[in-house]
XYZ file of C-alpha atoms in Angstrom:
625
model
C -30.257 -16.828 -7.630
C -34.126 -16.179 -8.137
C -36.175 -15.512 -4.771
C -39.500 -16.050 -3.648
C -40.144 -13.907 -0.724
C -43.666 -14.171 1.151
C -44.834 -12.692 3.477
C -43.452 -9.830 6.285
C -41.417 -8.262 4.488
C -43.068 -5.125 3.531
C -40.645 -3.827 6.426
C -37.683 -4.992 4.284
C -38.047 -4.642 0.981
C -35.841 -0.934 0.665
C -33.174 -3.049 2.111
C -33.232 -5.774 -0.334
C -33.140 -3.581 -2.544
C -29.232 -2.071 -1.509
C -28.561 -5.984 -1.273
C -29.134 -7.830 -3.565
C -25.677 -6.982 -6.031
C -23.474 -8.107 -3.560
C -25.673 -11.164 -2.855
C -26.592 -11.585 -6.277
C -29.806 -12.895 -6.327
C -33.019 -11.282 -8.078
C -36.630 -11.209 -6.605
C -38.901 -12.863 -9.050
C -42.359 -14.756 -8.084
C -40.517 -17.937 -10.735
C -38.050 -17.900 -8.086
C -37.257 -19.942 -5.236
C -40.430 -19.173 -2.439
C -38.991 -17.731 0.680
C -42.121 -18.464 3.469
C -40.879 -14.089 5.827
C -42.208 -13.482 9.784
C -41.702 -11.276 12.101
C -42.278 -13.136 15.583
C -40.706 -12.619 18.366
C -38.341 -15.434 19.161
C -35.113 -16.505 18.079
C -33.729 -16.718 14.302
C -34.685 -19.449 12.418
C -33.909 -20.338 8.510
C -35.209 -23.460 7.543
C -35.623 -24.472 3.862
C -38.065 -28.075 4.013
C -39.320 -29.455 0.022
C -37.958 -27.229 -1.401
C -39.439 -24.078 0.744
C -37.706 -22.180 2.229
C -38.477 -19.682 5.896
C -36.730 -17.288 8.119
C -38.345 -16.605 11.193
C -37.079 -13.016 13.255
C -37.446 -10.326 14.943
C -35.688 -7.169 14.534
C -35.555 -6.049 10.915
C -31.571 -6.934 11.517
C -31.930 -10.488 11.817
C -33.695 -11.182 8.523
C -31.070 -9.651 6.352
C -28.890 -11.615 8.872
C -31.389 -14.568 8.163
C -30.908 -14.354 4.656
C -27.747 -14.739 4.716
C -27.184 -17.366 6.164
C -30.554 -18.741 3.956
C -27.854 -17.959 0.477
C -25.233 -19.869 2.557
C -26.573 -23.118 3.896
C -29.325 -24.025 0.542
C -25.872 -24.026 -1.618
C -23.628 -25.925 0.401
C -27.170 -27.857 1.640
C -30.782 -28.275 0.140
C -32.487 -29.117 3.428
C -31.436 -27.350 6.471
C -33.109 -26.979 10.422
C -31.028 -23.376 11.220
C -31.246 -21.335 14.895
C -29.621 -18.913 16.434
C -29.691 -16.958 19.468
C -29.426 -13.376 19.316
C -27.600 -12.584 23.016
C -27.374 -9.257 22.811
C -29.851 -5.937 22.042
C -27.078 -3.783 20.399
C -24.228 -5.044 18.830
C -22.421 -2.302 16.810
C -19.505 -0.991 15.223
C -17.490 2.539 15.208
C -16.673 4.235 12.996
C -13.278 6.551 13.685
C -13.362 9.130 10.694
C -11.188 12.098 12.947
C -7.706 10.673 12.346
C -6.868 12.174 8.667
C -8.752 9.484 7.060
C -13.095 10.435 6.263
C -15.259 7.385 4.449
C -17.465 9.302 1.730
C -20.811 8.078 1.403
C -20.927 5.274 -0.424
C -17.881 3.664 1.448
C -20.111 3.981 5.045
C -22.532 2.409 2.479
C -20.960 0.551 1.382
C -19.903 -0.953 4.990
C -23.173 -1.351 6.177
C -23.968 -3.158 3.668
C -20.916 -6.045 5.240
C -21.809 -5.140 8.542
C -25.798 -5.837 8.425
C -25.193 -9.762 6.736
C -23.175 -9.805 9.249
C -26.134 -8.871 12.368
C -24.484 -5.772 13.236
C -27.339 -3.277 14.638
C -25.429 0.013 15.109
C -23.275 1.981 13.516
C -21.474 5.039 15.076
C -19.200 7.861 12.944
C -17.106 9.194 15.302
C -16.467 13.577 14.359
C -14.434 15.329 17.030
C -14.862 17.892 13.888
C -15.583 16.332 10.825
C -19.619 16.615 10.820
C -20.977 21.058 9.771
C -21.851 23.118 12.121
C -22.784 26.004 9.894
C -22.687 28.981 13.211
C -19.083 28.480 13.644
C -17.521 28.308 9.660
C -13.856 26.554 10.997
C -15.351 23.891 12.829
C -14.185 21.284 10.941
C -12.618 23.327 7.805
C -10.680 21.578 5.140
C -10.820 18.146 7.205
C -13.390 16.902 5.108
C -16.083 17.317 7.575
C -19.695 15.658 6.296
C -22.378 17.633 5.318
C -25.299 17.033 7.513
C -27.563 15.428 3.853
C -24.374 13.343 3.136
C -25.585 12.061 7.299
C -28.835 12.236 6.993
C -28.182 9.850 3.427
C -26.272 7.663 5.333
C -29.073 7.174 7.978
C -31.670 6.693 6.527
C -29.310 3.509 4.292
C -28.644 2.330 7.033
C -31.902 2.161 8.224
C -33.625 0.110 5.215
C -31.148 -2.669 6.704
C -31.700 -2.516 10.248
C -29.073 -0.738 10.976
C -29.726 2.274 14.229
C -27.364 4.780 13.661
C -26.038 7.131 16.205
C -23.750 10.640 16.579
C -21.437 10.673 18.837
C -18.199 13.234 19.157
C -16.572 14.768 21.964
C -18.226 17.419 24.051
C -14.932 18.078 26.855
C -11.600 16.804 24.844
C -9.695 15.730 21.862
C -10.649 18.741 20.778
C -8.017 19.459 19.541
C -8.439 20.740 15.515
C -10.829 22.718 16.107
C -9.537 24.347 19.296
C -6.523 25.206 17.073
C -9.100 27.663 14.694
C -9.049 32.007 16.851
C -12.617 31.720 16.999
C -12.309 29.715 20.147
C -10.120 31.105 22.347
C -12.563 32.147 23.885
C -14.084 28.290 24.728
C -10.078 26.839 24.845
C -9.152 25.681 28.527
C -6.459 24.069 27.443
C -5.405 22.566 23.770
C -7.303 19.707 23.430
C -9.807 21.070 25.773
C -13.407 23.556 26.789
C -13.410 25.376 29.317
C -15.821 23.961 31.847
C -18.004 26.420 33.627
C -18.211 28.753 30.423
C -21.743 30.301 29.331
C -20.356 30.211 25.647
C -18.885 26.994 26.109
C -22.254 25.372 26.380
C -23.668 27.440 23.115
C -20.918 26.155 21.286
C -22.172 22.449 23.011
C -25.230 23.071 22.795
C -24.748 23.806 18.343
C -22.350 20.772 18.133
C -25.032 18.450 19.373
C -27.539 19.943 17.424
C -25.563 19.726 14.860
C -24.290 16.659 15.449
C -28.536 15.255 16.615
C -30.501 16.509 13.896
C -29.211 13.939 10.489
C -30.403 11.166 12.032
C -32.718 9.809 13.534
C -31.962 8.069 16.762
C -32.754 9.872 19.822
C -29.197 8.008 20.773
C -25.775 10.210 21.034
C -22.281 9.395 22.299
C -21.240 12.921 24.256
C -17.291 11.132 24.422
C -16.282 12.981 27.862
C -12.809 10.793 27.704
C -8.836 11.390 28.215
C -9.372 14.264 29.664
C -6.429 14.125 31.662
C -5.213 17.795 31.828
C -9.297 19.196 33.039
C -9.286 21.875 35.379
C -5.362 23.027 34.997
C -5.220 25.638 32.491
C -6.865 28.732 31.223
C -10.361 26.692 34.315
C -7.413 27.084 36.752
C -6.677 31.197 35.553
C -9.993 31.762 36.226
C -11.016 29.697 39.595
C -8.256 28.597 41.331
C -7.821 24.875 41.329
C -10.268 22.593 41.370
C -11.104 19.281 42.283
C -11.884 17.558 39.087
C -13.834 15.470 40.081
C -16.240 18.180 41.187
C -15.459 19.978 37.084
C -16.715 17.153 35.547
C -19.580 16.002 37.011
C -20.884 20.218 36.695
C -19.484 20.255 32.768
C -22.022 16.301 32.582
C -24.591 17.783 34.259
C -24.707 20.965 31.832
C -24.583 18.826 29.212
C -26.851 16.423 29.635
C -29.663 19.539 30.474
C -29.163 20.125 26.497
C -29.415 16.931 26.170
C -32.333 16.688 27.971
C -33.955 19.662 26.320
C -33.501 18.524 23.090
C -34.841 14.804 24.560
C -32.188 12.958 23.857
C -30.768 10.208 25.794
C -26.390 10.259 25.948
C -23.911 8.178 26.456
C -20.638 8.709 27.698
C -16.543 7.707 28.014
C -16.159 5.763 30.824
C -12.673 6.346 31.696
C -12.139 9.876 33.759
C -14.499 8.364 36.722
C -12.071 5.553 37.019
C -9.176 7.995 36.875
C -10.159 10.025 38.875
C -9.949 7.550 41.303
C -7.176 6.542 40.904
C -4.458 6.505 42.883
C -2.254 6.704 40.045
C -4.654 8.197 37.043
C -5.063 4.565 35.695
C -8.414 3.837 33.854
C -7.791 0.061 34.578
C -7.127 0.703 38.328
C -8.838 -2.703 40.622
C -8.063 -0.413 42.876
C -9.950 3.014 42.262
C -12.526 4.355 44.771
C -15.317 7.023 43.277
C -16.551 8.381 46.866
C -19.680 7.982 46.433
C -20.990 11.944 46.527
C -18.880 11.508 43.458
C -21.119 8.553 42.516
C -24.941 9.724 43.206
C -24.422 13.185 41.539
C -23.149 11.221 38.271
C -26.294 12.530 35.158
C -29.048 10.543 33.853
C -26.631 9.011 31.087
C -25.461 5.351 29.892
C -21.132 4.494 30.933
C -19.048 3.018 28.106
C -16.369 0.768 28.808
C -14.139 1.155 26.289
C -10.872 -1.782 26.564
C -9.080 -3.263 23.975
C -6.543 -4.458 26.067
C -6.276 -7.189 28.423
C -7.167 -10.435 27.255
C -8.022 -11.696 30.378
C -12.177 -12.700 31.165
C -11.598 -12.230 34.677
C -10.595 -9.114 34.700
C -13.422 -8.223 31.821
C -15.406 -9.250 34.715
C -14.685 -7.644 37.220
C -14.616 -4.465 35.568
C -18.107 -4.842 34.102
C -18.994 -4.504 37.372
C -17.661 -1.934 38.598
C -19.445 -0.223 35.825
C -23.146 -1.392 36.978
C -21.314 -0.475 40.951
C -21.986 2.866 39.503
C -24.314 3.308 37.129
C -27.297 0.580 36.047
C -27.309 -1.080 31.676
C -22.872 -0.072 30.946
C -22.154 -0.776 27.533
C -18.952 -2.193 26.892
C -17.329 -1.286 23.687
C -13.947 -3.630 21.701
C -11.664 -2.960 20.125
C -10.552 -4.425 15.687
C -6.590 -3.460 16.029
C -6.610 -0.838 13.377
C -4.355 1.439 15.356
C -1.634 -0.911 15.651
C 0.508 0.958 12.274
C -0.137 0.100 8.823
C -1.783 -3.260 9.476
C -3.890 -4.648 12.558
C -3.333 -6.205 15.009
C -5.736 -8.930 14.252
C -4.175 -11.179 17.366
C -4.885 -8.986 19.822
C -7.431 -8.725 18.830
C -9.367 -11.283 18.220
C -7.578 -11.963 21.751
C -8.971 -9.151 23.710
C -12.308 -9.689 21.989
C -12.913 -13.658 22.655
C -12.341 -13.088 26.759
C -14.503 -9.429 26.641
C -17.766 -10.785 24.892
C -16.788 -14.392 27.295
C -17.362 -11.863 30.781
C -19.974 -9.578 27.902
C -23.176 -12.730 28.118
C -21.438 -13.983 31.736
C -22.197 -10.926 33.209
C -25.270 -9.376 31.012
C -24.219 -7.012 29.665
C -26.481 -6.011 27.196
C -25.110 -4.012 24.725
C -21.764 -3.284 22.776
C -19.978 -2.165 19.787
C -16.978 -2.531 18.392
C -13.916 0.754 17.802
C -12.039 0.671 14.493
C -9.874 3.854 15.764
C -7.701 4.980 13.519
C -4.763 6.293 15.110
C -1.696 8.794 13.759
C -2.625 9.512 10.442
C -4.761 6.847 9.806
C -2.638 4.532 7.635
C -4.556 1.260 8.124
C -7.280 0.953 5.432
C -10.420 0.379 7.527
C -12.085 -2.706 4.849
C -8.934 -4.175 6.973
C -11.298 -4.319 10.648
C -14.056 -6.887 8.732
C -12.675 -10.141 9.796
C -12.947 -8.504 13.629
C -16.650 -6.985 13.055
C -17.037 -11.094 12.056
C -15.851 -12.651 15.150
C -18.371 -10.267 16.867
C -21.286 -10.640 15.291
C -20.917 -14.409 15.667
C -20.321 -13.922 18.880
C -22.972 -12.036 19.016
C -25.177 -14.783 17.825
C -23.302 -17.340 19.257
C -22.781 -19.155 22.875
C -19.727 -20.578 21.589
C -19.037 -20.920 17.325
C -16.067 -22.741 15.470
C -13.363 -21.347 13.864
C -14.134 -23.074 11.011
C -17.580 -21.254 11.456
C -15.659 -17.892 12.008
C -14.295 -18.505 8.639
C -17.657 -19.830 6.739
C -19.332 -17.074 7.550
C -16.306 -14.218 6.864
C -16.593 -15.351 3.389
C -20.151 -15.423 3.130
C -20.204 -11.402 4.494
C -17.048 -10.704 2.514
C -16.846 -12.743 -0.478
C -13.374 -13.215 0.474
C -11.221 -16.203 2.372
C -10.158 -15.338 6.465
C -6.867 -16.688 6.406
C -5.770 -14.453 3.527
C -7.018 -11.390 5.251
C -5.176 -13.368 8.835
C -1.604 -12.642 6.428
C -1.579 -8.797 7.001
C -1.259 -10.124 10.772
C 2.446 -11.581 9.331
C 3.899 -7.795 8.584
C 3.630 -6.654 12.710
C 4.032 -10.401 13.743
C 7.739 -10.922 13.002
C 10.478 -13.258 14.191
C 10.915 -11.316 17.412
C 7.581 -10.581 18.353
C 6.075 -12.875 20.744
C 2.712 -15.253 19.292
C -0.255 -12.967 18.483
C 1.464 -9.585 19.056
C -0.101 -8.511 23.258
C 2.861 -6.375 23.108
C 1.324 -3.973 19.867
C 5.008 -4.379 17.898
C 4.373 -2.636 14.967
C 7.846 -3.540 13.222
C 5.739 -2.550 9.643
C 4.809 0.552 10.835
C 8.774 1.625 12.554
C 10.787 0.159 9.303
C 8.987 1.545 6.465
C 9.329 5.205 7.594
C 12.722 5.043 9.510
C 15.811 7.182 8.172
C 17.989 5.060 6.584
C 20.621 7.079 7.708
C 19.576 7.469 11.255
C 17.358 3.878 11.793
C 16.480 4.313 15.517
C 15.246 0.792 15.550
C 17.826 -0.597 13.871
C 19.575 -2.692 16.820
C 16.166 -3.632 17.890
C 16.189 -6.189 14.422
C 19.311 -7.030 14.557
C 19.780 -10.816 13.454
C 16.534 -11.077 12.685
C 16.432 -11.456 9.581
C 13.339 -9.245 8.673
C 14.137 -8.736 4.312
C 13.483 -12.912 4.388
C 10.349 -13.071 6.293
C 9.274 -9.864 4.188
C 9.423 -11.776 0.822
C 7.832 -15.064 2.162
C 5.397 -12.542 2.702
C 5.564 -10.889 -0.556
C 4.737 -13.938 -2.241
C 1.947 -15.250 -0.355
C 0.150 -11.165 -0.860
C 0.811 -11.708 -4.174
C -1.483 -15.539 -4.121
C -3.727 -14.427 -1.757
C -4.960 -11.338 -4.150
C -5.577 -13.690 -6.939
C -7.982 -16.054 -4.732
C -9.556 -12.497 -3.469
C -10.517 -10.612 -6.958
C -12.618 -8.464 -5.369
C -10.200 -6.942 -2.609
C -7.038 -7.469 -5.246
C -6.765 -3.082 -3.967
C -6.045 -4.200 -0.020
C -3.986 -6.920 -1.007
C -1.779 -5.503 -3.974
C -2.078 -2.383 -0.842
C 0.293 -4.784 2.020
C 2.091 -7.318 -0.759
C 3.371 -3.448 -1.935
C 4.159 -3.050 1.530
C 6.010 -5.980 2.241
C 8.083 -6.145 -1.005
C 9.088 -2.519 0.027
C 10.207 -3.626 3.255
C 11.714 -6.752 1.808
C 14.825 -4.742 0.949
C 14.515 -1.641 3.573
C 13.984 -3.321 7.032
C 17.575 -4.549 6.713
C 19.283 -1.745 4.224
C 20.221 1.283 7.351
C 21.875 -2.041 8.659
C 23.038 -3.190 6.590
C 25.030 0.583 5.217
C 26.804 1.547 8.592
C 27.798 -2.403 9.293
C 29.261 -1.916 5.477
C 30.632 2.350 6.385
C 31.890 0.425 9.931
C 33.634 -2.184 7.778
C 35.669 1.741 5.589
C 34.676 -0.985 2.365
C 33.992 2.058 0.058
C 33.169 -0.987 -3.278
C 30.584 -2.871 -1.748
C 28.912 0.534 0.018
C 28.788 2.017 -4.258
C 26.865 -1.681 -4.574
C 24.165 -0.392 -2.480
C 22.797 2.387 -4.838
C 21.635 0.752 -7.197
C 19.824 -1.294 -4.015
C 19.231 2.228 -2.492
C 17.337 3.134 -6.280
C 15.125 -0.186 -5.894
C 14.372 0.704 -2.792
C 12.838 4.224 -4.064
C 10.968 3.291 -6.620
C 9.745 0.958 -4.293
C 8.679 2.664 -2.114
C 7.266 5.212 -4.601
C 5.111 2.701 -6.059
C 4.029 1.453 -2.802
C 2.733 5.568 -2.481
C 0.901 5.291 -5.479
C -0.935 2.202 -4.525
C -1.723 3.797 -0.795
C -3.440 6.579 -2.700
C -6.103 4.176 -4.964
C -6.488 2.454 -2.361
C -6.960 5.777 -0.210
C -9.006 7.599 -2.600
C -11.992 4.614 -3.511
C -13.626 5.033 0.471
C -12.425 7.444 1.508
C -12.759 11.844 0.752
C -9.491 13.223 0.382
C -8.420 16.315 2.748
C -5.951 13.749 4.895
C -4.075 11.398 2.633
C -1.747 14.793 2.276
C -0.942 13.797 5.783
C 0.328 10.263 4.409
C 1.764 11.409 1.059
C 4.066 13.835 3.321
C 5.455 10.638 4.943
C 5.608 8.982 1.835
C 7.051 12.356 0.279
C 10.210 12.245 3.055
C 10.665 8.825 2.816
C 11.974 8.641 -1.148
C 13.327 12.399 -0.078
C 15.942 10.759 2.294
C 16.682 8.143 0.603
C 18.062 10.259 -2.918
C 19.941 12.229 0.495
C 21.312 8.704 0.897
C 23.172 8.932 -2.205
C 23.805 11.920 -1.307
C 25.986 11.115 0.848
C 26.656 8.106 -0.195
C 28.175 9.502 -3.232
C 30.260 11.862 -1.400
C 31.986 9.089 0.676
C 32.843 7.090 -1.990
C 34.772 10.585 -4.209
C 36.239 11.268 -1.197
C 34.539 14.446 -0.845
C 33.832 13.919 2.651
C 36.038 12.521 5.016
C 33.404 10.653 7.235
C 29.622 10.495 7.248
C 28.722 11.765 11.090
C 25.659 9.659 10.787
C 26.615 5.994 10.265
C 29.182 8.229 12.963
C 26.654 7.828 15.643
C 26.324 4.350 17.836
C 23.480 2.809 17.514
C 22.337 2.289 20.996
C 18.918 0.300 21.765
C 15.015 2.408 21.033
C 14.098 2.690 24.332
C 11.243 4.715 24.614
C 8.209 6.435 24.766
C 6.347 3.056 25.848
C 8.229 0.702 28.569
C 9.385 -2.094 26.154
C 8.535 -5.418 27.080
C 10.031 -8.588 25.941
C 8.738 -10.148 22.717
C 8.270 -6.941 20.866
C 10.362 -5.110 18.131
C 8.581 -1.088 19.229
C 6.109 0.728 19.634
C 5.842 4.709 17.919
C 3.690 7.508 16.157
C 5.374 8.832 12.747
C 7.081 11.421 14.631
C 8.750 9.652 17.193
C 10.026 6.792 14.040
C 12.016 9.136 11.469
C 14.108 11.058 14.002
C 15.561 12.029 17.144
C 15.115 15.854 16.476
C 12.331 17.984 17.034
C 9.130 17.230 13.631
C 6.696 19.699 14.732
């Protein structure tokens, strides 16, 4: 389609160039005329008498507005549509620290998607995946970004009206950075910096300088969350026991002194203050009491309230008020639940987001963003976050909206069908799992990685016909892949995962039951099934690899490939052990002699869950170091 934009377009021209191909438009004088004007007020798009108009306040509003104009023009030739932005900041945070480091082109693709949605902020969470020239081992072989790569992303974002904000750690969550010998003098525990040390603050100053330099923004997220063992390592040996409140505040004061000198505006995750004020160390403890002396000594920094666990609006309202009692203008951070396992948990993400953002609007929170974590290896592809990003975006421009509205917007912004993306939910929302999977069960991860001979989760899935569930889902995903051609790599990955699970999910149980009956003939018949599983897993590995390399740097893939290699090697051993038994070389298979117990731990098992765990606890009851 050809468009002729007139009026205030100078500041959006570069961003327009970045979006033309995705939008399928061409700028030409003979195109449909759209008058563009920047002014204070709501976002307005209309078309009357064969002429269009876009009125916008912020640059990001223009790009959302252009998308809205095109979406409405395709359906109706005359329209007048107005939106009222609900927040001053609405953005996303991309995890680049859990194996997956998105390429520059991957980030640009994400930026174009969120620009169409109207999100105006992107943080890239980098624990050690950025370059600090003074410390060559910082981020070594982890896919760290160069300064030039980050600057390129920042300018690309700025053209679209998106502010990129550096997001780092300056206290805890630094296991990978602190594992090298250079860090011995600044290491309190394996993942926490040594507070109170001059060398530590020299280190942090270099981090802050390197992290902030590529970006135009003066804002910076300096972390500070989950320092559970603060002051209990080398600090304890040097200084004796001190209250963690005091250590935390003194450390934060030193770090914010650095940001002050560099004229940066810091924000921190808020949980440590609430944990330290809780009798049992909980973040979401409504009885948490933070001493007034501590409150008054908190440096000038914004608190980020992160919460993607509750589906109760009132809880969020209560905790927003508790944050405001500590510091004005808190930021709220929700979650897309890309870290549930190997597939996203949209049920949990939608339930928590709806409750949280209703609360944010009522409590007049001005800044929100949504986290895209990749815990335990970043097995879930980050583009699965798009439905939840769209949900955040629509909340950011509407007091309320319909499901139909969300579906239409998602289809325009991504070119995909929301209902088809929601099929990914069924990989974990299986028989035995409650609707919306609020207990965050992750059976697709459990059943892919678990060992066929050991079968730690076999008792949990007893009588659930999971093979059949995945067989039906495979067929649905095959059809969805045809309807979403631009996302074929993603759909083929999940189709193949479901294809694997349609025979692997219950295979361990079937082998065990047949062995218990001492039916060697039927065990013999299972050998071709094991060969088929091996072939399907091999294909899944290659499909996943192609998808990974399409938007991530190669670093980190080795972790996922080792996991696939483990599955493939163990299938061969299962066949070896069965053949030994069938041929009479051994009179028993020790692994199959063991009674299958219900898997209970390390998390409390709730009704409506088949279990939830990390890779090293799924594959063995032993120690995987």
